[in-house]
Amino acid sequence: MKYTEEHEWLDEADGIVTVGITAHAAEELGDIVFVELPEVGAEVTKDDEIVVIESVKAASDILAPIDGAIVEVNTAIADEPGKVNEDPEGEAWFFKVRASDLSQLDECLDEAAYKAFIG
Amino acid sequence: MKDLRHTEFYDLHVALGAKMVPFAGWDMPVQYPMGVMKEHLHTRAAAGLFDVSHMGQVILRGPDAAQALETLVPADIVGLAEGRQRYALLTNEQGGILDDLMVANKGDHLLLVVNAANADADVQHLAQNLPEIEIETPTGRALIALQGPKAEAALAALNPAVSDMRFMDAIDLDLAGATCWVSRSGYTGEDGFEISVPGTMALRLARVLLENPEVAPIGLGARDSLRLEAGLPLHGADITPETTPLQAGLGWSVGKARREGPRAGGFPGADIILGEGQIGRTPKLAGLRPEGRAPMRAGTQLFETEGDAEPVGEITSGGFGPSVGAPIAMGYLPARLTREGTKLYGEVRGKRLAVAVSRLPFHPRSYKR
């Protein structure tokens, strides 16, 4: 598992990277009431704003952590945004992206580095 | 930056795990570990305890205090019976709303509760315009609100007399050994009480109430979503010095005795406010229900069609309504567009999303009248 400073977790298998937000991020955002997911098939570039999350408090964006094409999105969290608070690092993943350059993952944080980052 | 002020409950908030935020110069709990959504729903289902000590408490003394205050507010204060409280507005010469407040007749004085952000300005305004009235800002008193269907039972356990109070009664009662100024009122749409307690006794009262399993501490986040669902305007957002009472749907707070007869008018902006009659100026404050799931927040521009270049209005309060289970908002619109069901578009992140004018409140109020 890899992490970003934008509080995303990335789980890679066979060139497909599953992306969600960390438990720390879900906790900080508060109760999530709206999630807007990217289109399947969309080509994304690292740092594109591709997901919008709204909590009871405010709106925030999720950035594409790597370059690639969106191959699947988790429509269950668009229907029930509260799932993101319940299981952010499990069932409530956001999207899967076919990475065009897996070496971008090397720039991400490992678990120890992420833990240090959030203090 | 000036240091943030702490209420009597600051250490308790921190001990309860609250997330503290600056609010009108105070360090206040925005939420506890329960979170805004559950805190909101708990208040509607059981009872929520709110620290509202940041709000301004002002005492007006003098035999003519009621007549004097009527020179600054359009509410009927002279006709307010002892032991009763009434919603009032401080107005300006343009008929705009300087602040909204509660006024209680406590027999030998009036007790005012004003918004935290306006407290200093209000006291200055009162002092400047009512030189003959003794104005006191009681120091060292905390203010809490206990709101929700279980609020009466929780408070009656400390003093059964609270059960005899009805909506907008305001009396002194002994609670947990302290003489408290209690009113049956609030800012959530629920039945409940607002309690002014001497600072030295405040923590004890809060702890006694929190021992009741029905009572949970509730932060400012849920306070905002509760009041929005109840269709209660927020000063500085939905009502401002630029909006008149009738524009904001608060024409009911202008007393009948202030519209006609010997005490008619005589408050700032009376010609404008009374001249509005029953029709009033446009734009008007309306309830709005976004048709999708995306919340429309304050500042969202409203358009009559998907393609119009010019907005017709703007949202002044908006978010998610946990009891409604959907996004809700209030905003100003031309009167012709405020009919219930009128379809409009709100621009969110560059997209025009459908929103419909809705009746207020979004969630029924359950006051004990």
Coordinates of C-alpha atoms in Angstrom, one line a residue:
Chain A
M1 CA 0.0 0.0 0.0
K2 CA 1.2 3.5 -0.9
Y3 CA 0.0 6.9 0.2
T4 CA 0.0 10.5 -1.0
E5 CA 0.3 13.8 0.9
E6 CA -3.3 14.4 -0.4
H7 CA -4.4 11.6 1.9
E8 CA -5.1 9.0 -0.7
W9 CA -4.2 5.3 -0.4
L10 CA -3.1 3.4 -3.6
D11 CA -3.2 -0.3 -3.9
E12 CA -1.6 -1.7 -7.1
A13 CA -2.2 -5.1 -8.6
D14 CA -1.4 -6.0 -12.2
G15 CA -1.0 -2.4 -13.3
I16 CA -4.4 -1.4 -12.0
V17 CA -4.3 1.0 -9.0
T18 CA -7.2 1.2 -6.6
V19 CA -7.5 4.6 -5.0
G20 CA -9.4 5.7 -1.9
I21 CA -9.0 8.2 0.9
T22 CA -7.3 7.4 4.2
A23 CA -9.1 6.9 7.5
H24 CA -7.4 10.0 8.7
A25 CA -8.8 12.0 5.8
A26 CA -12.3 10.6 6.3
E27 CA -12.1 11.6 10.0
E28 CA -10.9 15.1 9.2
L29 CA -13.5 15.7 6.5
G30 CA -16.4 14.6 8.8
D31 CA -19.6 13.1 7.6
I32 CA -19.5 12.8 3.8
V33 CA -22.8 13.6 2.1
F34 CA -21.8 13.7 -1.6
V35 CA -19.3 12.1 -3.9
E36 CA -18.8 12.9 -7.6
L37 CA -16.8 10.3 -9.4
P38 CA -14.9 10.5 -12.7
E39 CA -16.2 8.8 -15.9
V40 CA -15.0 5.3 -16.7
G41 CA -12.6 5.6 -19.6
A42 CA -11.5 9.1 -18.7
E43 CA -7.8 9.7 -19.3
V44 CA -6.3 11.4 -16.2
T45 CA -3.1 13.2 -15.5
K46 CA -1.4 13.3 -12.0
D47 CA -2.9 16.2 -9.9
D48 CA -6.0 16.6 -12.1
E49 CA -9.0 17.2 -9.8
I50 CA -11.1 14.2 -10.6
V51 CA -13.3 13.6 -7.6
V52 CA -15.4 16.0 -5.6
I53 CA -16.3 15.1 -2.0
E54 CA -18.6 17.2 0.1
S55 CA -18.9 16.7 3.9
V56 CA -21.4 18.3 6.2
K57 CA -18.7 21.0 6.6
A58 CA -17.2 21.7 3.1
A59 CA -16.3 20.6 -0.4
S60 CA -12.9 19.2 -1.2
D61 CA -11.2 17.6 -4.3
I62 CA -9.4 14.4 -4.8
L63 CA -6.5 14.6 -7.2
A64 CA -5.5 11.9 -9.6
P65 CA -2.4 10.4 -7.9
I66 CA -0.9 9.1 -11.2
D67 CA -1.4 9.2 -14.9
G68 CA -3.6 6.7 -16.5
A69 CA -7.2 5.7 -17.6
I70 CA -10.1 5.2 -15.2
V71 CA -11.3 1.6 -15.6
E72 CA -13.8 1.4 -12.8
V73 CA -15.6 3.7 -10.3
N74 CA -17.3 2.7 -7.0
T75 CA -20.9 3.8 -7.7
A76 CA -21.9 2.4 -4.2
I77 CA -20.3 5.4 -2.5
A78 CA -22.0 7.9 -4.8
D79 CA -25.3 6.3 -3.8
E80 CA -24.3 6.1 -0.1
P81 CA -21.6 8.6 0.6
G82 CA -21.7 7.7 4.3
K83 CA -19.9 4.5 3.4
V84 CA -16.7 6.5 3.0
N85 CA -16.8 7.3 6.8
E86 CA -17.6 3.7 7.7
D87 CA -14.9 1.9 5.7
P88 CA -12.6 4.4 3.9
E89 CA -9.7 2.0 3.5
G90 CA -11.8 -1.0 2.5
E91 CA -15.2 -1.2 0.7
A92 CA -15.3 2.6 0.1
W93 CA -12.6 2.8 -2.5
F94 CA -13.2 5.6 -5.1
F95 CA -11.8 4.5 -8.5
K96 CA -9.4 2.1 -10.3
V97 CA -6.9 3.6 -12.7
R98 CA -4.8 1.7 -15.3
A99 CA -1.4 3.3 -14.7
S100 CA 0.5 4.5 -17.7
D101 CA 3.7 4.7 -15.7
L102 CA 3.9 2.6 -12.6
S103 CA 7.2 4.2 -11.7
Q104 CA 5.1 7.2 -10.5
L105 CA 4.2 5.0 -7.5
D106 CA 7.8 5.2 -6.3
E107 CA 7.2 8.9 -5.5
C108 CA 4.4 8.0 -3.1
L109 CA 4.8 7.5 0.6
D110 CA 5.0 4.2 2.3
E111 CA 2.9 3.6 5.4
A112 CA 5.5 4.7 7.9
A113 CA 6.2 7.9 5.9
Y114 CA 2.5 8.6 5.7
K115 CA 2.0 8.1 9.4
A116 CA 4.9 10.4 10.1
F117 CA 3.4 12.9 7.6
I118 CA 0.1 13.1 9.5
G119 CA 1.9 13.2 12.8
Chain B
M1 CA -4.5 38.4 16.2
K2 CA -6.4 38.9 19.4
D3 CA -6.5 35.9 21.7
L4 CA -9.7 33.8 21.4
R5 CA -12.0 34.0 24.4
H6 CA -12.9 30.8 26.3
T7 CA -16.3 30.0 27.7
E8 CA -16.7 28.4 31.2
F9 CA -17.0 25.1 29.4
Y10 CA -13.7 25.3 27.4
D11 CA -11.9 22.6 29.4
L12 CA -15.0 20.4 29.3
H13 CA -15.2 20.7 25.5
V14 CA -11.5 19.7 25.2
A15 CA -12.0 16.8 27.7
L16 CA -15.0 15.6 25.6
G17 CA -12.8 15.5 22.5
A18 CA -14.4 18.5 20.7
K19 CA -12.8 20.0 17.6
M20 CA -12.4 23.7 18.5
V21 CA -12.7 26.5 16.0
P22 CA -12.6 30.3 16.2
F23 CA -16.1 31.8 16.0
A24 CA -16.8 35.5 16.5
G25 CA -13.7 35.9 18.7
W26 CA -14.4 32.8 20.7
D27 CA -12.8 29.3 20.7
M28 CA -15.9 27.1 20.3
P29 CA -16.7 23.4 19.7
V30 CA -17.7 22.8 16.1
Q31 CA -18.2 19.1 16.7
Y32 CA -17.5 16.3 19.2
P33 CA -16.3 12.8 18.4
M34 CA -19.9 11.8 17.5
G35 CA -19.7 14.0 14.4
V36 CA -22.1 16.7 13.0
M37 CA -24.5 14.2 11.4
K38 CA -25.1 12.0 14.5
E39 CA -25.1 15.1 16.8
H40 CA -27.9 16.6 14.6
L41 CA -29.9 13.4 14.6
H42 CA -29.4 12.9 18.3
T43 CA -30.8 16.4 19.0
R44 CA -33.9 15.5 17.0
A45 CA -34.4 12.1 18.7
A46 CA -33.3 12.8 22.3
A47 CA -31.6 15.9 23.7
G48 CA -28.6 18.0 22.8
L49 CA -26.6 20.3 25.1
F50 CA -25.1 23.4 23.4
D51 CA -22.6 25.9 24.8
V52 CA -23.9 29.2 23.5
S53 CA -22.1 31.3 26.1
H54 CA -20.5 33.3 23.3
M55 CA -23.9 35.0 22.7
G56 CA -24.4 38.4 24.3
Q57 CA -26.6 38.8 27.4
V58 CA -27.7 42.4 28.0
I59 CA -29.9 43.8 30.7
L60 CA -32.0 46.9 30.3
R61 CA -33.2 48.6 33.5
G62 CA -35.5 51.5 34.2
P63 CA -39.2 52.0 34.4
D64 CA -39.4 53.0 30.8
A65 CA -37.1 50.3 29.4
A66 CA -39.8 48.7 27.2
Q67 CA -40.9 52.1 25.7
A68 CA -37.2 53.0 25.1
L69 CA -36.4 49.7 23.4
E70 CA -39.4 50.2 21.1
T71 CA -37.5 53.1 19.6
L72 CA -34.9 50.6 18.2
V73 CA -37.0 47.5 17.4
P74 CA -40.3 47.0 15.5
A75 CA -41.5 44.3 18.0
D76 CA -44.2 45.0 20.5
I77 CA -42.1 45.2 23.8
V78 CA -44.6 47.2 25.9
G79 CA -47.2 44.5 25.3
L80 CA -44.8 41.7 26.3
A81 CA -46.1 40.2 29.6
E82 CA -43.8 39.5 32.5
G83 CA -42.3 36.1 32.3
R84 CA -42.5 36.0 28.5
Q85 CA -39.9 36.3 25.7
R86 CA -40.2 37.6 22.2
Y87 CA -38.1 37.6 19.0
A88 CA -37.1 41.1 17.9
L89 CA -34.9 42.9 15.3
L90 CA -32.7 45.9 15.7
T91 CA -33.2 47.9 12.6
N92 CA -31.4 50.7 10.8
E93 CA -32.7 53.8 9.0
Q94 CA -32.8 51.8 5.7
G95 CA -35.1 49.2 7.3
G96 CA -32.3 46.7 7.3
I97 CA -31.6 44.3 10.2
L98 CA -28.6 45.2 12.4
D99 CA -29.2 42.1 14.5
D100 CA -31.9 39.6 15.6
L101 CA -32.4 39.0 19.3
M102 CA -34.6 37.6 22.0
V103 CA -36.2 40.0 24.5
A104 CA -37.6 38.7 27.8
N105 CA -39.7 40.7 30.3
K106 CA -38.2 39.8 33.7
G107 CA -40.4 42.2 35.7
D108 CA -38.0 44.9 36.8
H109 CA -35.8 44.6 33.7
L110 CA -35.6 43.3 30.2
L111 CA -33.1 40.6 29.3
L112 CA -31.8 40.6 25.8
V113 CA -29.8 37.8 24.1
V114 CA -28.0 38.9 21.0
N115 CA -25.7 37.3 18.4
A116 CA -22.0 36.9 19.5
A117 CA -20.6 38.6 16.4
N118 CA -22.8 41.7 17.0
A119 CA -22.8 41.8 20.8
D120 CA -20.3 44.7 21.1
A121 CA -22.0 46.8 18.3
D122 CA -25.4 46.1 19.8
V123 CA -24.4 47.3 23.3
Q124 CA -22.9 50.4 21.8
H125 CA -26.0 51.0 19.7
L126 CA -28.3 50.6 22.7
A127 CA -26.1 52.9 24.9
Q128 CA -25.9 55.6 22.2
N129 CA -29.6 55.6 21.5
L130 CA -31.0 54.9 25.0
P131 CA -29.0 57.3 27.3
E132 CA -31.7 57.3 30.0
I133 CA -31.7 53.5 30.3
E134 CA -29.3 51.6 32.5
I135 CA -27.5 49.0 30.4
E136 CA -25.8 46.1 32.1
T137 CA -23.8 43.3 30.5
P138 CA -23.7 40.6 33.2
T139 CA -20.2 39.3 33.3
G140 CA -19.4 35.7 34.3
R141 CA -22.6 34.2 33.2
A142 CA -22.6 31.2 30.9
L143 CA -25.4 30.3 28.5
I144 CA -26.4 26.8 27.5
A145 CA -29.2 25.4 25.3
L146 CA -30.8 22.1 25.9
Q147 CA -32.8 21.1 22.8
G148 CA -34.8 18.1 21.7
P149 CA -37.8 15.9 22.6
K150 CA -36.1 14.7 25.8
A151 CA -35.0 18.1 26.9
E152 CA -38.0 18.7 29.1
A153 CA -37.6 15.4 31.0
A154 CA -33.8 16.0 31.4
L155 CA -34.4 19.4 32.9
A156 CA -37.5 18.4 34.9
A157 CA -35.3 15.9 36.8
L158 CA -33.5 19.0 38.2
N159 CA -36.6 21.1 38.7
P160 CA -40.1 19.9 37.8
A161 CA -41.3 23.5 37.4
V162 CA -39.9 23.5 33.9
S163 CA -42.7 21.2 32.7
D164 CA -45.2 24.1 33.4
M165 CA -43.3 26.4 31.0
R166 CA -44.6 26.8 27.5
F167 CA -42.8 28.1 24.4
M168 CA -41.3 31.5 25.0
D169 CA -41.8 31.6 28.7
A170 CA -38.8 33.1 30.5
I171 CA -38.5 32.8 34.3
D172 CA -35.9 32.3 37.0
L173 CA -35.5 28.7 38.3
D174 CA -33.2 26.9 40.6
L175 CA -31.2 24.2 38.7
A176 CA -28.5 22.1 40.4
G177 CA -28.2 24.7 43.1
A178 CA -27.9 27.7 40.8
T179 CA -30.4 30.5 40.2
C180 CA -30.8 30.3 36.4
W181 CA -32.6 32.5 33.9
V182 CA -34.5 29.9 31.9
S183 CA -36.5 30.3 28.7
R184 CA -38.4 27.7 26.7
S185 CA -36.9 28.5 23.3
G186 CA -34.0 27.7 21.0
Y187 CA -32.5 27.7 17.6
T188 CA -33.1 24.1 16.4
G189 CA -36.8 23.9 15.7
E190 CA -37.1 21.5 18.6
D191 CA -38.7 22.0 22.0
G192 CA -36.1 23.0 24.5
F193 CA -34.6 25.5 26.9
E194 CA -32.0 28.2 26.9
I195 CA -30.4 28.6 30.3
S196 CA -28.3 31.5 31.6
V197 CA -26.3 30.2 34.6
P198 CA -23.8 31.9 36.9
G199 CA -20.3 31.1 35.6
T200 CA -19.2 29.5 38.9
M201 CA -22.1 27.0 38.7
A202 CA -22.1 26.4 34.9
L203 CA -19.7 23.4 34.8
R204 CA -21.6 21.7 37.5
L205 CA -25.0 22.1 35.7
A206 CA -23.5 20.9 32.4
R207 CA -22.0 17.8 34.1
V208 CA -25.3 17.0 35.8
L209 CA -27.2 17.3 32.5
L210 CA -24.5 15.2 30.6
E211 CA -24.9 12.4 33.2
N212 CA -28.3 11.8 31.7
P213 CA -27.8 9.2 28.9
E214 CA -30.4 11.0 26.7
V215 CA -28.2 14.2 26.7
A216 CA -25.2 14.5 24.4
P217 CA -22.9 17.6 23.8
I218 CA -23.6 19.2 20.4
G219 CA -21.3 21.5 18.5
L220 CA -21.8 24.6 16.3
G221 CA -21.8 22.4 13.2
A222 CA -25.0 20.6 14.1
R223 CA -26.5 23.8 15.5
D224 CA -26.2 25.3 12.0
S225 CA -27.8 22.3 10.2
L226 CA -30.6 22.1 12.8
R227 CA -31.5 25.8 12.4
L228 CA -31.3 25.6 8.6
E229 CA -33.7 22.6 8.5
A230 CA -36.0 24.6 10.9
G231 CA -35.9 27.5 8.4
L232 CA -34.4 29.9 11.0
P233 CA -32.3 32.6 9.5
L234 CA -28.8 33.3 10.5
H235 CA -27.7 37.0 11.0
G236 CA -24.8 37.9 8.8
A237 CA -25.9 35.3 6.2
D238 CA -29.7 35.2 5.6
I239 CA -30.4 38.5 7.3
T240 CA -28.2 41.5 7.2
P241 CA -28.2 45.3 7.4
E242 CA -29.2 45.3 3.7
T243 CA -32.3 43.0 4.1
T244 CA -35.6 44.1 5.5
P245 CA -37.8 42.1 7.8
L246 CA -40.4 41.4 5.1
Q247 CA -37.8 40.4 2.6
A248 CA -36.5 37.8 5.1
G249 CA -40.0 36.5 5.9
L250 CA -39.9 38.1 9.4
G251 CA -42.8 40.5 8.9
W252 CA -44.6 38.6 11.7
S253 CA -42.1 40.0 14.2
V254 CA -43.3 43.5 13.6
G255 CA -45.9 44.0 16.3
K256 CA -49.5 44.9 15.4
A257 CA -49.3 47.7 18.0
R258 CA -46.2 49.0 16.1
R259 CA -48.1 49.1 12.7
E260 CA -51.1 51.1 13.8
G261 CA -52.4 53.0 16.8
P262 CA -50.5 55.3 19.2
R263 CA -47.3 53.2 19.3
A264 CA -47.1 52.7 15.5
G265 CA -43.7 53.3 14.0
G266 CA -41.0 55.2 15.9
F267 CA -38.2 52.7 15.2
P268 CA -35.4 53.1 12.7
G269 CA -36.6 52.5 9.1
A270 CA -40.2 52.5 10.2
D271 CA -41.4 54.3 7.0
I272 CA -39.7 51.7 4.9
I273 CA -40.7 48.6 7.0
L274 CA -44.3 49.7 7.5
G275 CA -44.5 50.9 3.9
E276 CA -43.7 47.4 2.6
G277 CA -47.2 46.5 3.6
Q278 CA -48.1 42.9 2.9
I279 CA -46.3 42.7 -0.4
G280 CA -42.8 43.8 0.4
R281 CA -39.7 44.4 -1.6
T282 CA -38.0 42.0 -3.8
P283 CA -35.8 40.0 -3.6
K284 CA -37.2 37.7 -1.0
L285 CA -35.7 34.9 1.1
A286 CA -36.9 31.5 -0.1
G287 CA -36.3 27.8 0.8
L288 CA -34.5 25.8 -1.8
R289 CA -34.1 22.0 -2.4
P290 CA -31.3 21.0 -4.8
E291 CA -32.7 18.1 -6.9
G292 CA -29.4 16.2 -6.9
R293 CA -27.2 15.2 -4.0
A294 CA -24.7 17.9 -4.3
P295 CA -25.0 20.5 -1.5
M296 CA -25.3 24.2 -2.7
R297 CA -23.4 26.3 -0.2
A298 CA -23.7 30.0 0.7
G299 CA -22.6 32.1 -2.3
T300 CA -24.0 29.7 -4.9
Q301 CA -25.4 31.8 -7.8
L302 CA -29.0 31.1 -8.9
F303 CA -30.1 31.2 -12.5
E304 CA -33.5 31.2 -14.1
T305 CA -32.5 28.9 -16.9
E306 CA -29.5 26.6 -17.7
G307 CA -28.1 29.1 -20.1
D308 CA -28.8 32.6 -18.7
A309 CA -25.7 34.7 -18.3
E310 CA -27.0 36.8 -15.4
P311 CA -27.9 35.2 -12.0
V312 CA -31.3 36.1 -10.5
G313 CA -30.3 35.3 -7.0
E314 CA -27.8 33.8 -4.5
I315 CA -27.8 31.2 -1.8
T316 CA -27.2 32.7 1.7
S317 CA -27.1 29.4 3.7
G318 CA -26.8 25.9 2.4
G319 CA -25.7 22.4 3.2
F320 CA -26.9 18.9 3.9
G321 CA -30.0 18.4 6.1
P322 CA -29.4 15.2 8.1
S323 CA -33.1 14.8 9.1
V324 CA -34.3 15.7 5.6
G325 CA -31.7 13.4 4.2
A326 CA -30.9 15.7 1.3
P327 CA -29.2 19.0 0.6
I328 CA -31.2 22.2 1.6
A329 CA -30.6 25.9 1.2
M330 CA -32.0 29.3 1.6
G331 CA -31.4 32.2 -0.7
Y332 CA -32.7 35.5 -2.1
L333 CA -34.8 35.5 -5.3
P334 CA -37.0 38.0 -7.1
A335 CA -40.5 37.7 -5.6
R336 CA -41.9 36.4 -8.9
L337 CA -39.6 33.3 -8.6
T338 CA -40.4 32.4 -5.0
R339 CA -43.6 30.3 -5.6
E340 CA -43.2 26.8 -4.2
G341 CA -42.0 24.4 -6.9
T342 CA -40.4 27.0 -9.1
K343 CA -37.4 25.3 -10.9
L344 CA -34.1 27.2 -11.0
Y345 CA -30.5 26.4 -11.5
G346 CA -27.6 26.7 -9.0
E347 CA -24.1 26.9 -10.4
V348 CA -21.8 24.5 -8.6
R349 CA -18.2 24.0 -9.8
G350 CA -19.2 25.5 -13.2
K351 CA -22.2 23.2 -13.7
R352 CA -25.9 24.4 -13.6
L353 CA -27.7 22.0 -11.3
A354 CA -31.5 21.9 -10.8
V355 CA -32.9 23.3 -7.6
A356 CA -36.6 23.9 -6.7
V357 CA -38.1 26.5 -4.4
S358 CA -39.4 24.8 -1.3
R359 CA -41.6 25.7 1.6
L360 CA -39.9 26.6 4.9
P361 CA -39.2 25.0 7.3
F362 CA -37.7 21.9 5.8
H363 CA -38.3 20.0 9.0
P364 CA -41.4 20.7 11.1
R365 CA -40.9 22.8 14.3
S366 CA -42.1 21.1 17.5
Y367 CA -42.4 23.9 20.0
K368 CA -44.6 23.3 23.1
R369 CA -47.1 26.1 22.7

